[in-house]
Amino acid sequence: MTMHTPYLNREEFEQKAAVLGDALRLQESEARQLLAQISGYDGAAAIDFGDKDRSLCSSREELIARLQASRPAVGGEEAAGIIDSLHLAVRDGDIEHVPASPGVVPNMGG
C-alpha cells in the first residue's frame, strides 16, 4: 500500500507546489505533478484533501526517496532540505499517534 500525504485544501497544495517549483526551477504544472508524485498520488487530480490520520502518511524518508527517484540529479542533502522546506505532514513527524507498549519504561539516557 502506498502511503499518501494529505493536504488540507487545494490552496495548501498549490502553495507547497510553488515552493517546490521555486526550489527546482520548474513550471507551475510540472511542480504540481511532481508534488503529487512525491506525495504518493498518480497525479494532481487524485489528491486527498482534508485532515487525515498521520499514521497513513508517507515518512520523511519516503518523500526524499520519491523526490530523488523523480529527479536523480538532486543530491540527498538537497532533497532533504527541499522536503523539509515544504513542511509536509509525515508519519514520523509526530509520534503522538504511535501507541506506547504497556510496561515499557522510557529511556531517560545515561
N, CA, C and O atoms as a printed pandas DataFrame, in Angstrom:
     atom_number atom_name residue_name chain_id  residue_number  x_coord  y_coord  z_coord
0              1         N          MET        A               1    0.843   -1.175    0.000
1              2        CA          MET        A               1    0.000    0.000    0.000
2              3         C          MET        A               1    0.890    1.240    0.000
3              4         O          MET        A               1    1.788    1.349    0.835
4              5         N          THR        A               2    0.662    2.157   -0.903
5              6        CA          THR        A               2    1.415    3.396   -0.951
6              7         C          THR        A               2    0.827    4.386    0.043
7              8         O          THR        A               2   -0.381    4.625    0.064
8              9         N          MET        A               3    1.690    4.951    0.857
9             10        CA          MET        A               3    1.245    5.976    1.789
10            11         C          MET        A               3    1.066    7.280    1.018
11            12         O          MET        A               3    1.723    7.502    0.001
12            13         N          HIS        A               4    0.189    8.125    1.500
13            14        CA          HIS        A               4   -0.104    9.392    0.836
14            15         C          HIS        A               4    0.066   10.550    1.801
15            16         O          HIS        A               4   -0.129   10.405    3.007
16            17         N          THR        A               5    0.424   11.681    1.266
17            18        CA          THR        A               5    0.500   12.911    2.035
18            19         C          THR        A               5   -0.803   13.671    1.840
19            20         O          THR        A               5   -1.135   14.032    0.711
20            21         N          PRO        A               6   -1.547   13.922    2.905
21            22        CA          PRO        A               6   -2.794   14.674    2.763
22            23         C          PRO        A               6   -2.528   16.181    2.748
23            24         O          PRO        A               6   -1.516   16.645    3.273
24            25         N          TYR        A               7   -3.420   16.915    2.161
25            26        CA          TYR        A               7   -3.373   18.378    2.149
26            27         C          TYR        A               7   -4.722   18.871    2.641
27            28         O          TYR        A               7   -5.754   18.293    2.300
28            29         N          LEU        A               8   -4.728   19.926    3.434
29            30        CA          LEU        A               8   -5.990   20.425    3.979
30            31         C          LEU        A               8   -6.935   20.897    2.886
31            32         O          LEU        A               8   -8.144   20.677    2.954
32            33         N          ASN        A               9   -6.362   21.557    1.865
33            34        CA          ASN        A               9   -7.195   22.067    0.779
34            35         C          ASN        A               9   -6.327   22.316   -0.450
35            36         O          ASN        A               9   -5.105   22.174   -0.395
36            37         N          ARG        A              10   -6.953   22.681   -1.539
37            38        CA          ARG        A              10   -6.242   22.923   -2.796
38            39         C          ARG        A              10   -5.231   24.062   -2.637
39            40         O          ARG        A              10   -4.141   24.004   -3.206
40            41         N          GLU        A              11   -5.583   25.092   -1.873
41            42        CA          GLU        A              11   -4.691   26.241   -1.672
42            43         C          GLU        A              11   -3.377   25.807   -1.018
43            44         O          GLU        A              11   -2.302   26.236   -1.437
44            45         N          GLU        A              12   -3.463   24.959    0.004
45            46        CA          GLU        A              12   -2.244   24.470    0.652
46            47         C          GLU        A              12   -1.373   23.700   -0.344
47            48         O          GLU        A              12   -0.156   23.883   -0.381
48            49         N          PHE        A              13   -1.993   22.850   -1.139
49            50        CA          PHE        A              13   -1.258   22.085   -2.135
50            51         C          PHE        A              13   -0.573   23.021   -3.133
51            52         O          PHE        A              13    0.599   22.831   -3.459
52            53         N          GLU        A              14   -1.296   24.022   -3.612
53            54        CA          GLU        A              14   -0.744   24.966   -4.588
54            55         C          GLU        A              14    0.435   25.747   -4.001
55            56         O          GLU        A              14    1.424   25.990   -4.692
56            57         N          GLN        A              15    0.332   26.137   -2.732
57            58        CA          GLN        A              15    1.421   26.870   -2.076
58            59         C          GLN        A              15    2.674   26.002   -1.986
59            60         O          GLN        A              15    3.781   26.468   -2.253
60            61         N          LYS        A              16    2.494   24.762   -1.616
61            62        CA          LYS        A              16    3.641   23.854   -1.487
62            63         C          LYS        A              16    4.230   23.520   -2.861
63            64         O          LYS        A              16    5.443   23.361   -2.999
64            65         N          ALA        A              17    3.383   23.418   -3.855
65            66        CA          ALA        A              17    3.868   23.183   -5.221
66            67         C          ALA        A              17    4.701   24.373   -5.695
67            68         O          ALA        A              17    5.700   24.192   -6.391
68            69         N          ALA        A              18    4.294   25.592   -5.322
69            70        CA          ALA        A              18    5.053   26.789   -5.696
70            71         C          ALA        A              18    6.432   26.785   -5.034
71            72         O          ALA        A              18    7.422   27.149   -5.668
72            73         N          VAL        A              19    6.505   26.378   -3.773
73            74        CA          VAL        A              19    7.793   26.286   -3.076
74            75         C          VAL        A              19    8.687   25.256   -3.769
75            76         O          VAL        A              19    9.873   25.501   -3.988
76            77         N          LEU        A              20    8.107   24.106   -4.109
77            78        CA          LEU        A              20    8.854   23.064   -4.812
78            79         C          LEU        A              20    9.323   23.561   -6.176
79            80         O          LEU        A              20   10.465   23.323   -6.569
80            81         N          GLY        A              21    8.447   24.246   -6.890
81            82        CA          GLY        A              21    8.791   24.787   -8.203
82            83         C          GLY        A              21    9.933   25.789   -8.124
83            84         O          GLY        A              21   10.829   25.787   -8.968
84            85         N          ASP        A              22    9.899   26.644   -7.107
85            86        CA          ASP        A              22   10.981   27.620   -6.919
86            87         C          ASP        A              22   12.299   26.911   -6.615
87            88         O          ASP        A              22   13.347   27.284   -7.143
88            89         N          ALA        A              23   12.243   25.891   -5.764
89            90        CA          ALA        A              23   13.460   25.175   -5.363
90            91         C          ALA        A              23   14.110   24.452   -6.541
91            92         O          ALA        A              23   15.336   24.381   -6.630
92            93         N          LEU        A              24   13.285   23.915   -7.446
93            94        CA          LEU        A              24   13.811   23.129   -8.565
94            95         C          LEU        A              24   13.709   23.854   -9.910
95            96         O          LEU        A              24   14.042   23.286  -10.949
96            97         N          ARG        A              25   13.251   25.097   -9.888
97            98        CA          ARG        A              25   13.092   25.900  -11.107
98            99         C          ARG        A              25   12.185   25.190  -12.127
99           100         O          ARG        A              25   12.576   24.946  -13.269
100          101         N          LEU        A              26   10.974   24.870  -11.683
101          102        CA          LEU        A              26   10.006   24.161  -12.519
102          103         C          LEU        A              26    8.846   25.067  -12.890
103          104         O          LEU        A              26    8.552   26.032  -12.183
104          105         N          GLN        A              27    8.190   24.759  -13.992
105          106        CA          GLN        A              27    6.939   25.416  -14.362
106          107         C          GLN        A              27    5.867   24.999  -13.353
107          108         O          GLN        A              27    5.998   23.960  -12.706
108          109         N          GLU        A              28    4.806   25.801  -13.215
109          110        CA          GLU        A              28    3.750   25.516  -12.236
110          111         C          GLU        A              28    3.151   24.123  -12.402
111          112         O          GLU        A              28    3.026   23.376  -11.431
112          113         N          SER        A              29    2.782   23.778  -13.634
113          114        CA          SER        A              29    2.135   22.474  -13.854
114          115         C          SER        A              29    3.093   21.324  -13.541
115          116         O          SER        A              29    2.685   20.302  -12.989
116          117         N          GLU        A              30    4.350   21.494  -13.890
117          118        CA          GLU        A              30    5.340   20.454  -13.608
118          119         C          GLU        A              30    5.568   20.315  -12.104
119          120         O          GLU        A              30    5.735   19.204  -11.600
120          121         N          ALA        A              31    5.575   21.435  -11.390
121          122        CA          ALA        A              31    5.745   21.408   -9.933
122          123         C          ALA        A              31    4.560   20.711   -9.263
123          124         O          ALA        A              31    4.747   19.927   -8.332
124          125         N          ARG        A              32    3.342   20.994   -9.732
125          126        CA          ARG        A              32    2.153   20.325   -9.172
126          127         C          ARG        A              32    2.216   18.821   -9.402
127          128         O          ARG        A              32    1.947   18.038   -8.491
128          129         N          GLN        A              33    2.570   18.419  -10.616
129          130        CA          GLN        A              33    2.659   16.994  -10.929
130          131         C          GLN        A              33    3.729   16.307  -10.085
131          132         O          GLN        A              33    3.507   15.209   -9.573
132          133         N          LEU        A              34    4.893   16.953   -9.938
133          134        CA          LEU        A              34    5.972   16.374   -9.140
134          135         C          LEU        A              34    5.569   16.274   -7.677
135          136         O          LEU        A              34    5.831   15.257   -7.036
136          137         N          LEU        A              35    4.935   17.312   -7.137
137          138        CA          LEU        A              35    4.497   17.260   -5.742
138          139         C          LEU        A              35    3.492   16.141   -5.533
139          140         O          LEU        A              35    3.541   15.444   -4.519
140          141         N          ALA        A              36    2.582   15.963   -6.479
141          142        CA          ALA        A              36    1.610   14.865   -6.380
142          143         C          ALA        A              36    2.331   13.516   -6.366
143          144         O          ALA        A              36    1.996   12.641   -5.567
144          145         N          GLN        A              37    3.317   13.347   -7.249
145          146        CA          GLN        A              37    4.070   12.083   -7.293
146          147         C          GLN        A              37    4.838   11.850   -6.001
147          148         O          GLN        A              37    4.818   10.748   -5.453
148          149         N          ILE        A              38    5.517   12.887   -5.512
149          150        CA          ILE        A              38    6.260   12.767   -4.257
150          151         C          ILE        A              38    5.314   12.386   -3.126
151          152         O          ILE        A              38    5.670   11.613   -2.236
152          153         N          SER        A              39    4.099   12.941   -3.173
153          154        CA          SER        A              39    3.109   12.706   -2.119
154          155         C          SER        A              39    2.421   11.352   -2.221
155          156         O          SER        A              39    1.611   11.002   -1.362
156          157         N          GLY        A              40    2.741   10.580   -3.275
157          158        CA          GLY        A              40    2.205    9.230   -3.398
158          159         C          GLY        A              40    0.972    9.095   -4.259
159          160         O          GLY        A              40    0.299    8.065   -4.213
160          161         N          TYR        A              41    0.659   10.117   -5.048
161          162        CA          TYR        A              41   -0.517   10.095   -5.919
162          163         C          TYR        A              41   -0.108    9.902   -7.373
163          164         O          TYR        A              41    1.043   10.134   -7.742
164          165         N          ASP        A              42   -1.063    9.476   -8.193
165          166        CA          ASP        A              42   -0.814    9.324   -9.625
166          167         C          ASP        A              42   -0.747   10.669  -10.332
167          168         O          ASP        A              42   -0.093   10.793  -11.368
168          169         N          GLY        A              43   -1.405   11.657   -9.793
169          170        CA          GLY        A              43   -1.412   12.987  -10.398
170          171         C          GLY        A              43   -2.093   13.980   -9.490
171          172         O          GLY        A              43   -2.677   13.601   -8.475
172          173         N          ALA        A              44   -2.022   15.258   -9.849
173          174        CA          ALA        A              44   -2.585   16.321   -9.017
174          175         C          ALA        A              44   -4.102   16.192   -8.843
175          176         O          ALA        A              44   -4.643   16.662   -7.843
176          177         N          ALA        A              45   -4.790   15.568   -9.791
177          178        CA          ALA        A              45   -6.245   15.415   -9.700
178          179         C          ALA        A              45   -6.665   14.394   -8.645
179          180         O          ALA        A              45   -7.827   14.369   -8.240
180          181         N          ALA        A              46   -5.731   13.549   -8.196
181          182        CA          ALA        A              46   -6.073   12.471   -7.258
182          183         C          ALA        A              46   -5.776   12.821   -5.797
183          184         O          ALA        A              46   -5.866   11.950   -4.931
184          185         N          ILE        A              47   -5.428   14.062   -5.510
185          186        CA          ILE        A              47   -5.026   14.467   -4.164
186          187         C          ILE        A              47   -6.171   14.336   -3.180
187          188         O          ILE        A              47   -7.309   14.687   -3.488
188          189         N          ASP        A              48   -5.865   13.827   -1.990
189          190        CA          ASP        A              48   -6.822   13.789   -0.882
190          191         C          ASP        A              48   -6.748   15.123   -0.153
191          192         O          ASP        A              48   -5.665   15.582    0.208
192          193         N          PHE        A              49   -7.896   15.740    0.059
193          194        CA          PHE        A              49   -7.942   16.973    0.833
194          195         C          PHE        A              49   -8.669   16.710    2.133
195          196         O          PHE        A              49   -9.590   15.896    2.182
196          197         N          GLY        A              50   -8.260   17.394    3.182
197          198        CA          GLY        A              50   -8.872   17.252    4.492
198          199         C          GLY        A              50   -7.872   16.701    5.495
199          200         O          GLY        A              50   -6.802   16.215    5.128
200          201         N          ASP        A              51   -8.238   16.784    6.757
201          202        CA          ASP        A              51   -7.373   16.323    7.833
202          203         C          ASP        A              51   -7.416   14.799    7.878
203          204         O          ASP        A              51   -8.490   14.215    8.021
204          205         N          LYS        A              52   -6.266   14.155    7.757
205          206        CA          LYS        A              52   -6.204   12.689    7.703
206          207         C          LYS        A              52   -5.364   12.136    8.854
207          208         O          LYS        A              52   -4.628   12.871    9.513
208          209         N          ASP        A              53   -5.483   10.872    9.074
209          210        CA          ASP        A              53   -4.712   10.155   10.082
210          211         C          ASP        A              53   -3.240   10.153    9.681
211          212         O          ASP        A              53   -2.890    9.650    8.614
212          213         N          ARG        A              54   -2.381   10.708   10.525
213          214        CA          ARG        A              54   -0.950   10.796   10.201
214          215         C          ARG        A              54   -0.289    9.426   10.080
215          216         O          ARG        A              54    0.746    9.303    9.426
216          217         N          SER        A              55   -0.859    8.405   10.690
217          218        CA          SER        A              55   -0.244    7.079   10.587
218          219         C          SER        A              55   -0.333    6.540    9.161
219          220         O          SER        A              55    0.358    5.580    8.821
220          221         N          LEU        A              56   -1.181    7.149    8.321
221          222        CA          LEU        A              56   -1.318    6.739    6.927
222          223         C          LEU        A              56   -0.460    7.584    5.987
223          224         O          LEU        A              56   -0.438    7.347    4.779
224          225         N          CYS        A              57    0.246    8.570    6.542
225          226        CA          CYS        A              57    1.098    9.455    5.733
226          227         C          CYS        A              57    2.408    8.760    5.369
227          228         O          CYS        A              57    2.811    7.783    6.000
228          229         N          SER        A              58    3.049    9.282    4.354
229          230        CA          SER        A              58    4.398    8.836    3.997
230          231         C          SER        A              58    5.371    9.322    5.066
231          232         O          SER        A              58    5.106   10.300    5.764
232          233         N          SER        A              59    6.489    8.632    5.184
233          234        CA          SER        A              59    7.534    9.102    6.088
234          235         C          SER        A              59    8.394   10.133    5.367
235          236         O          SER        A              59    8.353   10.234    4.141
236          237         N          ARG        A              60    9.159   10.884    6.115
237          238        CA          ARG        A              60   10.073   11.870    5.525
238          239         C          ARG        A              60   11.031   11.174    4.555
239          240         O          ARG        A              60   11.301   11.693    3.472
240          241         N          GLU        A              61   11.537   10.017    4.935
241          242        CA          GLU        A              61   12.482    9.276    4.100
242          243         C          GLU        A              61   11.845    8.833    2.787
243          244         O          GLU        A              61   12.492    8.865    1.740
244          245         N          GLU        A              62   10.573    8.416    2.840
245          246        CA          GLU        A              62    9.862    8.034    1.609
246          247         C          GLU        A              62    9.725    9.231    0.671
247          248         O          GLU        A              62    9.904    9.103   -0.540
248          249         N          LEU        A              63    9.407   10.391    1.235
249          250        CA          LEU        A              63    9.268   11.597    0.420
250          251         C          LEU        A              63   10.589   11.976   -0.234
251          252         O          LEU        A              63   10.624   12.334   -1.411
252          253         N          ILE        A              64   11.671   11.897    0.525
253          254        CA          ILE        A              64   13.001   12.200   -0.012
254          255         C          ILE        A              64   13.348   11.217   -1.133
255          256         O          ILE        A              64   13.849   11.621   -2.183
256          257         N          ALA        A              65   13.083    9.934   -0.911
257          258        CA          ALA        A              65   13.396    8.904   -1.914
258          259         C          ALA        A              65   12.578    9.131   -3.189
259          260         O          ALA        A              65   13.103    8.963   -4.290
260          261         N          ARG        A              66   11.309    9.508   -3.058
261          262        CA          ARG        A              66   10.488    9.765   -4.243
262          263         C          ARG        A              66   10.998   10.980   -5.011
263          264         O          ARG        A              66   10.993   10.986   -6.242
264          265         N          LEU        A              67   11.436   12.007   -4.288
265          266        CA          LEU        A              67   11.979   13.184   -4.959
266          267         C          LEU        A              67   13.243   12.809   -5.729
267          268         O          LEU        A              67   13.419   13.219   -6.877
268          269         N          GLN        A              68   14.115   12.037   -5.105
269          270        CA          GLN        A              68   15.348   11.640   -5.773
270          271         C          GLN        A              68   15.081   10.697   -6.940
271          272         O          GLN        A              68   15.801   10.733   -7.938
272          273         N          ALA        A              69   14.061    9.856   -6.830
273          274        CA          ALA        A              69   13.716    8.964   -7.939
274          275         C          ALA        A              69   13.203    9.773   -9.137
275          276         O          ALA        A              69   13.469    9.429  -10.288
276          277         N          SER        A              70   12.467   10.847   -8.850
277          278        CA          SER        A              70   11.939   11.691   -9.914
278          279         C          SER        A              70   12.981   12.649  -10.476
279          280         O          SER        A              70   12.925   13.026  -11.647
280          281         N          ARG        A              71   13.922   13.035   -9.639
281          282        CA          ARG        A              71   14.963   13.996  -10.023
282          283         C          ARG        A              71   16.318   13.475   -9.556
283          284         O          ARG        A              71   16.838   13.937   -8.540
284          285         N          PRO        A              72   16.906   12.506  -10.295
285          286        CA          PRO        A              72   18.168   11.882   -9.880
286          287         C          PRO        A              72   19.326   12.866   -9.678
287          288         O          PRO        A              72   20.266   12.565   -8.943
288          289         N          ALA        A              73   19.271   14.012  -10.306
289          290        CA          ALA        A              73   20.352   14.995  -10.160
290          291         C          ALA        A              73   20.329   15.685   -8.792
291          292         O          ALA        A              73   21.304   16.333   -8.408
292          293         N          VAL        A              74   19.228   15.550   -8.063
293          294        CA          VAL        A              74   19.104   16.174   -6.746
294          295         C          VAL        A              74   19.776   15.264   -5.715
295          296         O          VAL        A              74   19.387   14.108   -5.552
296          297         N          GLY        A              75   20.778   15.788   -5.028
297          298        CA          GLY        A              75   21.506   15.014   -4.019
298          299         C          GLY        A              75   20.686   14.805   -2.760
299          300         O          GLY        A              75   19.639   15.425   -2.577
300          301         N          GLY        A              76   21.166   13.935   -1.901
301          302        CA          GLY        A              76   20.448   13.571   -0.680
302          303         C          GLY        A              76   20.197   14.735    0.251
303          304         O          GLY        A              76   19.072   14.912    0.721
304          305         N          GLU        A              77   21.219   15.540    0.533
305          306        CA          GLU        A              77   21.047   16.677    1.435
306          307         C          GLU        A              77   20.132   17.734    0.828
307          308         O          GLU        A              77   19.306   18.325    1.524
308          309         N          GLU        A              78   20.282   17.968   -0.472
309          310        CA          GLU        A              78   19.419   18.935   -1.152
310          311         C          GLU        A              78   17.970   18.457   -1.125
311          312         O          GLU        A              78   17.058   19.236   -0.848
312          313         N          ALA        A              79   17.766   17.166   -1.415
313          314        CA          ALA        A              79   16.409   16.602   -1.397
314          315         C          ALA        A              79   15.801   16.719   -0.004
315          316         O          ALA        A              79   14.634   17.086    0.134
316          317         N          ALA        A              80   16.579   16.411    1.023
317          318        CA          ALA        A              80   16.078   16.523    2.404
318          319         C          ALA        A              80   15.706   17.964    2.721
319          320         O          ALA        A              80   14.677   18.216    3.348
320          321         N          GLY        A              81   16.536   18.912    2.292
321          322        CA          GLY        A              81   16.241   20.321    2.527
322          323         C          GLY        A              81   14.971   20.773    1.836
323          324         O          GLY        A              81   14.185   21.532    2.402
324          325         N          ILE        A              82   14.769   20.307    0.611
325          326        CA          ILE        A              82   13.562   20.660   -0.140
326          327         C          ILE        A              82   12.324   20.085    0.543
327          328         O          ILE        A              82   11.332   20.788    0.735
328          329         N          ILE        A              83   12.387   18.813    0.906
329          330        CA          ILE        A              83   11.249   18.180    1.589
330          331         C          ILE        A              83   10.960   18.896    2.902
331          332         O          ILE        A              83    9.800   19.161    3.219
332          333         N          ASP        A              84   11.998   19.212    3.667
333          334        CA          ASP        A              84   11.794   19.904    4.939
334          335         C          ASP        A              84   11.168   21.283    4.727
335          336         O          ASP        A              84   10.342   21.714    5.531
336          337         N          SER        A              85   11.553   21.978    3.652
337          338        CA          SER        A              85   11.022   23.316    3.389
338          339         C          SER        A              85    9.533   23.285    3.034
339          340         O          SER        A              85    8.846   24.299    3.159
340          341         N          LEU        A              86    9.037   22.139    2.598
341          342        CA          LEU        A              86    7.625   22.008    2.235
342          343         C          LEU        A              86    6.713   21.836    3.452
343          344         O          LEU        A              86    5.506   22.057    3.355
344          345         N          HIS        A              87    7.276   21.448    4.589
345          346        CA          HIS        A              87    6.502   21.249    5.822
346          347         C          HIS        A              87    5.300   20.335    5.583
347          348         O          HIS        A              87    4.167   20.666    5.933
348          349         N          LEU        A              88    5.575   19.182    4.981
349          350        CA          LEU        A              88    4.510   18.221    4.698
350          351         C          LEU        A              88    4.168   17.404    5.936
351          352         O          LEU        A              88    5.017   17.195    6.802
352          353         N          ALA        A              89    2.943   16.951    6.018
353          354        CA          ALA        A              89    2.551   16.027    7.080
354          355         C          ALA        A              89    3.262   14.706    6.817
355          356         O          ALA        A              89    3.166   14.148    5.724
356          357         N          VAL        A              90    3.972   14.213    7.816
357          358        CA          VAL        A              90    4.695   12.962    7.656
358          359         C          VAL        A              90    4.389   12.033    8.816
359          360         O          VAL        A              90    4.053   12.471    9.917
360          361         N          ARG        A              91    4.512   10.741    8.548
361          362        CA          ARG        A              91    4.217    9.729    9.547
362          363         C          ARG        A              91    5.132    9.847   10.750
363          364         O          ARG        A              91    4.671    9.706   11.883
364          365         N          ASP        A              92    6.430   10.103   10.534
365          366        CA          ASP        A              92    7.365   10.133   11.645
366          367         C          ASP        A              92    7.577   11.532   12.214
367          368         O          ASP        A              92    8.430   11.724   13.081
368          369         N          GLY        A              93    6.812   12.507   11.736
369          370        CA          GLY        A              93    6.967   13.873   12.208
370          371         C          GLY        A              93    6.268   14.129   13.524
371          372         O          GLY        A              93    6.574   15.114   14.196
372          373         N          ASP        A              94    5.356   13.288   13.905
373          374        CA          ASP        A              94    4.584   13.471   15.123
374          375         C          ASP        A              94    4.328   12.082   15.689
375          376         O          ASP        A              94    3.557   11.310   15.119
376          377         N          ILE        A              95    4.963   11.766   16.793
377          378        CA          ILE        A              95    4.852   10.398   17.319
378          379         C          ILE        A              95    3.681   10.207   18.266
379          380         O          ILE        A              95    3.552    9.146   18.877
380          381         N          GLU        A              96    2.824   11.215   18.401
381          382        CA          GLU        A              96    1.686   11.093   19.303
382          383         C          GLU        A              96    0.731    9.979   18.892
383          384         O          GLU        A              96    0.019    9.428   19.732
384          385         N          HIS        A              97    0.714    9.640   17.583
385          386        CA          HIS        A              97   -0.199    8.602   17.099
386          387         C          HIS        A              97    0.347    7.196   17.343
387          388         O          HIS        A              97   -0.368    6.213   17.146
388          389         N          VAL        A              98    1.633    7.089   17.777
389          390        CA          VAL        A              98    2.255    5.784   17.993
390          391         C          VAL        A              98    1.874    5.285   19.379
391          392         O          VAL        A              98    2.180    5.939   20.375
392          393         N          PRO        A              99    1.213    4.140   19.456
393          394        CA          PRO        A              99    0.814    3.647   20.770
394          395         C          PRO        A              99    2.024    3.196   21.580
395          396         O          PRO        A              99    2.959    2.598   21.048
396          397         N          ALA        A             100    1.987    3.493   22.870
397          398        CA          ALA        A             100    3.064    3.068   23.767
398          399         C          ALA        A             100    2.858    1.605   24.140
399          400         O          ALA        A             100    1.725    1.148   24.285
400          401         N          SER        A             101    3.942    0.886   24.291
401          402        CA          SER        A             101    3.854   -0.505   24.730
402          403         C          SER        A             101    3.651   -0.526   26.237
403          404         O          SER        A             101    4.344    0.184   26.965
404          405         N          PRO        A             102    2.708   -1.331   26.711
405          406        CA          PRO        A             102    2.465   -1.387   28.153
406          407         C          PRO        A             102    3.704   -1.911   28.894
407          408         O          PRO        A             102    4.366   -2.841   28.435
408          409         N          GLY        A             103    3.995   -1.314   30.017
409          410        CA          GLY        A             103    5.090   -1.785   30.857
410          411         C          GLY        A             103    6.468   -1.344   30.412
411          412         O          GLY        A             103    7.459   -1.762   31.011
412          413         N          VAL        A             104    6.567   -0.536   29.408
413          414        CA          VAL        A             104    7.865   -0.081   28.937
414          415         C          VAL        A             104    8.232    1.218   29.641
415          416         O          VAL        A             104    7.452    2.170   29.674
416          417         N          VAL        A             105    9.440    1.234   30.204
417          418        CA          VAL        A             105    9.929    2.421   30.866
418          419         C          VAL        A             105   10.723    3.236   29.863
419          420         O          VAL        A             105   11.605    2.692   29.198
420          421         N          PRO        A             106   10.436    4.516   29.735
421          422        CA          PRO        A             106   11.176    5.333   28.778
422          423         C          PRO        A             106   12.666    5.380   29.124
423          424         O          PRO        A             106   13.034    5.418   30.298
424          425         N          ASN        A             107   13.507    5.375   28.114
425          426        CA          ASN        A             107   14.934    5.509   28.317
426          427         C          ASN        A             107   15.237    6.969   28.560
427          428         O          ASN        A             107   15.044    7.806   27.678
428          429         N          MET        A             108   15.709    7.277   29.747
429          430        CA          MET        A             108   15.986    8.657   30.104
430          431         C          MET        A             108   17.432    9.026   29.827
431          432         O          MET        A             108   17.871   10.128   30.156
432          433         N          GLY        A             109   18.167    8.112   29.225
433          434        CA          GLY        A             109   19.572    8.385   28.904
434          435         C          GLY        A             109   20.463    8.221   30.130
435          436         O          GLY        A             109   20.007    8.263   31.272
436          437         N          GLY        A             110   21.717    8.039   29.856
437          438        CA          GLY        A             110   22.692    7.973   30.949
438          439         C          GLY        A             110   22.893    6.685   31.528
439          440         O          GLY        A             110   23.695    6.542   32.452
